[in-house]
mmCIF file of C-alpha atoms in Angstrom:
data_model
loop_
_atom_site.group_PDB
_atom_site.id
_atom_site.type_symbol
_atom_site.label_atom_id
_atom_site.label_comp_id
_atom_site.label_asym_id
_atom_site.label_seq_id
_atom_site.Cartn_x
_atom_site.Cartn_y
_atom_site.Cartn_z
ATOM 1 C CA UNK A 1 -35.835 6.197 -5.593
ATOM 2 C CA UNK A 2 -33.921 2.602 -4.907
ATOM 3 C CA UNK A 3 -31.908 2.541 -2.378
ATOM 4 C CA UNK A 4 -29.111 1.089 -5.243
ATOM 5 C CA UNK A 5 -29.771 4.251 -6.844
ATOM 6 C CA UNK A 6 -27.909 6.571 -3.990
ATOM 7 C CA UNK A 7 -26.050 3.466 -2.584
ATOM 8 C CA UNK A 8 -26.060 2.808 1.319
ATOM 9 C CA UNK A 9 -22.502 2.517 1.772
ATOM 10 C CA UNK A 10 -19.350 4.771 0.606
ATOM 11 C CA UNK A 11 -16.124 3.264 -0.282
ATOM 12 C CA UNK A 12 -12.899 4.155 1.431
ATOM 13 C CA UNK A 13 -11.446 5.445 -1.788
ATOM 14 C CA UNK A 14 -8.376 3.878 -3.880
ATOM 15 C CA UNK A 15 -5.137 2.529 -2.855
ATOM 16 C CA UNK A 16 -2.350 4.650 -2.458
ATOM 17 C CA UNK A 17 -4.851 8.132 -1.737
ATOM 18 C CA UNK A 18 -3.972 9.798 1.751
ATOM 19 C CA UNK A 19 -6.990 9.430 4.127
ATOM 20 C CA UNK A 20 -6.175 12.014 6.720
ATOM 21 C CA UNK A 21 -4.817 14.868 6.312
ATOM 22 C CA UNK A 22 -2.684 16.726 8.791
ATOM 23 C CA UNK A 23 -0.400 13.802 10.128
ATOM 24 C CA UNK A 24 1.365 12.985 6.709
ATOM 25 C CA UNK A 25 5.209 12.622 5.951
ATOM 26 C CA UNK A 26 5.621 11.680 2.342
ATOM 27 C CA UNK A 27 9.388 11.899 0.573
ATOM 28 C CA UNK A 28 9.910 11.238 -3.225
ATOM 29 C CA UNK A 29 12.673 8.108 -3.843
ATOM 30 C CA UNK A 30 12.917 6.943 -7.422
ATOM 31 C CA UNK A 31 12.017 3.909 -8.032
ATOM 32 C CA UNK A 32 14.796 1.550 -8.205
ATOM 33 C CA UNK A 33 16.489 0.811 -11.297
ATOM 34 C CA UNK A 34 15.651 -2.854 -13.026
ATOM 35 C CA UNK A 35 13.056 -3.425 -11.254
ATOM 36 C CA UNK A 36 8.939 -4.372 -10.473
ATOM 37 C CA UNK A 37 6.251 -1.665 -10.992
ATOM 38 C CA UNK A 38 5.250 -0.030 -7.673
ATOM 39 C CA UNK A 39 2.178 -0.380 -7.118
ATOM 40 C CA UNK A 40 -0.213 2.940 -5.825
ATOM 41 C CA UNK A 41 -0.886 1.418 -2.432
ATOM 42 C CA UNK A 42 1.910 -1.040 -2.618
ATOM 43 C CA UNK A 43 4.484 -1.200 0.458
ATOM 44 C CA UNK A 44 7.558 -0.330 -0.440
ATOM 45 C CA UNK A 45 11.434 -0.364 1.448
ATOM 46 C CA UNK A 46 13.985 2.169 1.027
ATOM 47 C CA UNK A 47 17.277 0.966 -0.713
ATOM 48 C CA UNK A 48 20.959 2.586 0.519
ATOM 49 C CA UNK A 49 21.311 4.478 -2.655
ATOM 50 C CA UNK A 50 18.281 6.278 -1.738
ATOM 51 C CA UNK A 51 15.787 4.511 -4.101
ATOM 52 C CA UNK A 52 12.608 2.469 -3.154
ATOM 53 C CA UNK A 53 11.183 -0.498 -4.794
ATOM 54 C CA UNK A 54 8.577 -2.970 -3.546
ATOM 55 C CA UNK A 55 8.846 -4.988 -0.504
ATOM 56 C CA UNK A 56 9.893 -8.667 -1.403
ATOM 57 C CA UNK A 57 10.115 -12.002 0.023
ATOM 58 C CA UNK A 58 13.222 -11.551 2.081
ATOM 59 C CA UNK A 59 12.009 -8.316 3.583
ATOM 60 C CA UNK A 60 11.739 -8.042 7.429
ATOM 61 C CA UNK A 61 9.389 -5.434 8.967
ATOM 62 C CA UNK A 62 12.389 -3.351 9.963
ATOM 63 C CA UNK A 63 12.754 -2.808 5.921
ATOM 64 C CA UNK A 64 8.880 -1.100 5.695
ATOM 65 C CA UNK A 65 9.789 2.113 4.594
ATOM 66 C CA UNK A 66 6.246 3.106 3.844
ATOM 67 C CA UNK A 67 3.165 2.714 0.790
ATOM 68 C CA UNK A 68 3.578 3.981 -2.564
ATOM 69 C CA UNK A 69 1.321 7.057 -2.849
ATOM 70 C CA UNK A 70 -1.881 8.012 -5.422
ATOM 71 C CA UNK A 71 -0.907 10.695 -7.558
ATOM 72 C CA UNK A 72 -2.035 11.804 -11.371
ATOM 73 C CA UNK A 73 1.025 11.345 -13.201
ATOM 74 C CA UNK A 74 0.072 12.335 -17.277
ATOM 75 C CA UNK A 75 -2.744 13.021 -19.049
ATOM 76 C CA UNK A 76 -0.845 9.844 -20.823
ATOM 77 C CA UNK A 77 -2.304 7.727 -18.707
ATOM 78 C CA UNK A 78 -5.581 9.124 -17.877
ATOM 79 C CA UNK A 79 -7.814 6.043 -17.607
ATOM 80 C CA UNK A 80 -5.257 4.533 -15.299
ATOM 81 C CA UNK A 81 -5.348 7.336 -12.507
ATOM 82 C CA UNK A 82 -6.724 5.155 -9.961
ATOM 83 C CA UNK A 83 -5.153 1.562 -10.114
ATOM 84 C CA UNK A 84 -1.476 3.198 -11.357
ATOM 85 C CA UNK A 85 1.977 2.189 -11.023
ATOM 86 C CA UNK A 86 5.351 3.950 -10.828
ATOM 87 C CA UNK A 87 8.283 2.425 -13.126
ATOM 88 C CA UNK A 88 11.928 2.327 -12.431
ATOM 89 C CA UNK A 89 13.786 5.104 -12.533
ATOM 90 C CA UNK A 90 9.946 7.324 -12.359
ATOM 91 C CA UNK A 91 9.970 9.425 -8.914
ATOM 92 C CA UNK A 92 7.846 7.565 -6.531
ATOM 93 C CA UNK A 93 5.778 9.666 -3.712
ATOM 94 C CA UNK A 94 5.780 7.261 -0.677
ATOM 95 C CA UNK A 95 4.238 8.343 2.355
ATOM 96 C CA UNK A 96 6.265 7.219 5.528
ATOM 97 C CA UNK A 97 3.858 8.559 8.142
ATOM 98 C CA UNK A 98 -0.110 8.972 8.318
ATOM 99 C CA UNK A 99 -3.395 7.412 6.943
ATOM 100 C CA UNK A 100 -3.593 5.780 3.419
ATOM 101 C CA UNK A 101 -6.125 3.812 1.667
ATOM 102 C CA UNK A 102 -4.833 0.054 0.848
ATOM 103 C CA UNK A 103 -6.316 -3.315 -0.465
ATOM 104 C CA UNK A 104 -6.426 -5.765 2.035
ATOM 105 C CA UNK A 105 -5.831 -9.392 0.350
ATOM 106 C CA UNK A 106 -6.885 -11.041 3.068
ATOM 107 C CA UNK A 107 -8.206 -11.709 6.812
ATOM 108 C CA UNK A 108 -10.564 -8.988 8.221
ATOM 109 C CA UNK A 109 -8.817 -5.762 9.368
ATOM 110 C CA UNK A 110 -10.211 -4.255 12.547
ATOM 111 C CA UNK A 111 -8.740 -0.743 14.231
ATOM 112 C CA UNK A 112 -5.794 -1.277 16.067
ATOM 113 C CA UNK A 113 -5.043 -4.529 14.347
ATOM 114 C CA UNK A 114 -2.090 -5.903 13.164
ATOM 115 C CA UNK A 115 -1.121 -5.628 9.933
ATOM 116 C CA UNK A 116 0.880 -8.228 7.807
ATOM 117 C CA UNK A 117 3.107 -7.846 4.558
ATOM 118 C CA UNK A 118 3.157 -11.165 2.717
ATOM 119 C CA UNK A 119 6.258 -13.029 1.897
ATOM 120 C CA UNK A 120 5.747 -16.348 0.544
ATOM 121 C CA UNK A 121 2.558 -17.450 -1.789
ATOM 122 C CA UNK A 122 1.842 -21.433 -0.472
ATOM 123 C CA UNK A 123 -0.566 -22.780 -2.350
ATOM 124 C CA UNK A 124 -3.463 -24.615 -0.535
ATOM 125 C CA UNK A 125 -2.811 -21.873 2.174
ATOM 126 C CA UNK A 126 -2.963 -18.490 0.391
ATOM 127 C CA UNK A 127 -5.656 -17.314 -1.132
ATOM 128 C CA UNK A 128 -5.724 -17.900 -5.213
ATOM 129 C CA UNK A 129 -4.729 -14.563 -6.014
ATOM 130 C CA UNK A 130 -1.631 -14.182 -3.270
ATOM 131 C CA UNK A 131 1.097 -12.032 -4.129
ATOM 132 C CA UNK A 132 3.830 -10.897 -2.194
ATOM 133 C CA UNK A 133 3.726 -7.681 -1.164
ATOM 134 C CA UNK A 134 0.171 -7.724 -0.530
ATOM 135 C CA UNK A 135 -1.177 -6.238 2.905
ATOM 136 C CA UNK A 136 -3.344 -8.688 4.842
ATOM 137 C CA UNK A 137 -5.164 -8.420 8.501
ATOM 138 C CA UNK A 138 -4.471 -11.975 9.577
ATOM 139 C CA UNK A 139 -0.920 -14.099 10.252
ATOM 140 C CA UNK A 140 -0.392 -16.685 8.166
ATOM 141 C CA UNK A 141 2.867 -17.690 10.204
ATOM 142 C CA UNK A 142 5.965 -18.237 7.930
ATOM 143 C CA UNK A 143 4.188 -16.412 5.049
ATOM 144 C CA UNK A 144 3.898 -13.002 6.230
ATOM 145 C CA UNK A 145 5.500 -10.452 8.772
ATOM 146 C CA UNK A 146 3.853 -8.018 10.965
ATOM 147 C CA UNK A 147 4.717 -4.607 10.790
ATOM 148 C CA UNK A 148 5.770 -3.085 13.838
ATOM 149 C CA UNK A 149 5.150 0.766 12.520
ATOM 150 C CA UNK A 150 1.688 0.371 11.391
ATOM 151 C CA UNK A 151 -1.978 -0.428 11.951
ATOM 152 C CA UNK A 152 -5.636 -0.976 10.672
ATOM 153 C CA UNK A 153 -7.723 2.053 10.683
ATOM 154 C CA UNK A 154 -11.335 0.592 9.329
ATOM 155 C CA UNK A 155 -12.686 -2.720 7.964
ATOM 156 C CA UNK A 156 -12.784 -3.552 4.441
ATOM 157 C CA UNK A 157 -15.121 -1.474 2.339
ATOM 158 C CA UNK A 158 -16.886 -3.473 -0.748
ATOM 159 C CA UNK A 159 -13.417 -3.109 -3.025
ATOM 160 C CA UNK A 160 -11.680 -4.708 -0.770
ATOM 161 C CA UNK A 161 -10.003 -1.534 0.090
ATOM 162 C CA UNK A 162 -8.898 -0.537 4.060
ATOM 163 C CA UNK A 163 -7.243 2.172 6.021
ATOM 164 C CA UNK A 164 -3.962 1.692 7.328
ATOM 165 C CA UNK A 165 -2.240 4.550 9.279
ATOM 166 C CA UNK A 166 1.693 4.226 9.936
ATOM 167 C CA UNK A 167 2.258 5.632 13.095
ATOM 168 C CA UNK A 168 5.972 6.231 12.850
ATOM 169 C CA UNK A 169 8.543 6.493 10.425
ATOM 170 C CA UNK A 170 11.518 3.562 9.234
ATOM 171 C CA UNK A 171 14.882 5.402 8.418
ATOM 172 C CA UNK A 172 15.157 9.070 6.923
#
């Protein structure tokens, strides 16, 4: 049998799915009202009402409040399991301590690395498809900040897809 047949290498699985179990602290925040879809695997800050939405351009690393969580929300949405999104108002699991799976947009995550949040999209410096928000493994000074509370796990599987673990938690 081919090799491509069984496959030689297993992917990490898809953002926003827990990766080891045992360490996690997860809390349920709605999603802030008027406001972006979050992302499963998106990071996300915590707002003083209580609510969470995604973290923007003027977000500092103190603001990290953890990555929106995988979860099967309606048989409504079925096909969509994987690559989901919570809406405002919806009640969004984030988990604020322990190993999750997350696209990594760009640079080459290694364990113990840094990892960066982007803030600003420059073009002719960020890749095409640069977003804010997205996790990376490499500084691109003045367009990304480094969390403080967090670090790479793995490398990049074929997806594009990484562990991150968030050693401690940002606020309550």
């Amino acid at each position: 049998m081919p090799g491509t047949t069984i496959g030689i290498s297993m992917n990490y699985g898809y953002p926003g799915s827990i990766s080891r179990h045992g360490d996690e602290v997860s809390r349920t925040r709605p999603v802030k009202e008027e406001t972006a879809d979050v992302k499963f695997g998106a990071p996300v800050i915590q707002n003083t009402d209580g609510s969470v939405q995604l973290f923007g351009a003027s977000n500092v690393a103190a603001d990290f409040a953890g990555v929106a969580m995988r979860k099967v929300k309606s048989a409504t949405i079925y096909p969509y399991q994987n690559f989901g999104f919570y809406s405002a108002k919806e009640p969004c699991d984030v988990l604020e301590r322990g190993g999750v799976i997350v696209q990594c947009k760009w640079g080459t995550p290694t364990v113990g690395a840094t990892v960066y949040v982007r803030t600003a999209v420059v073009s002719g410096t960020s890749p095409a498809d640069a977003e804010i928000g997205d996790f990376g493994a490499s500084n691109e000074t003045g367009n990304c900040v480094a969390l403080t509370n967090a670090k790479w796990s793995s490398d990049v599987d074929a997806r594009g897809c990484a562990e991150l673990t968030i050693i401690t938690r940002q606020g309550v």
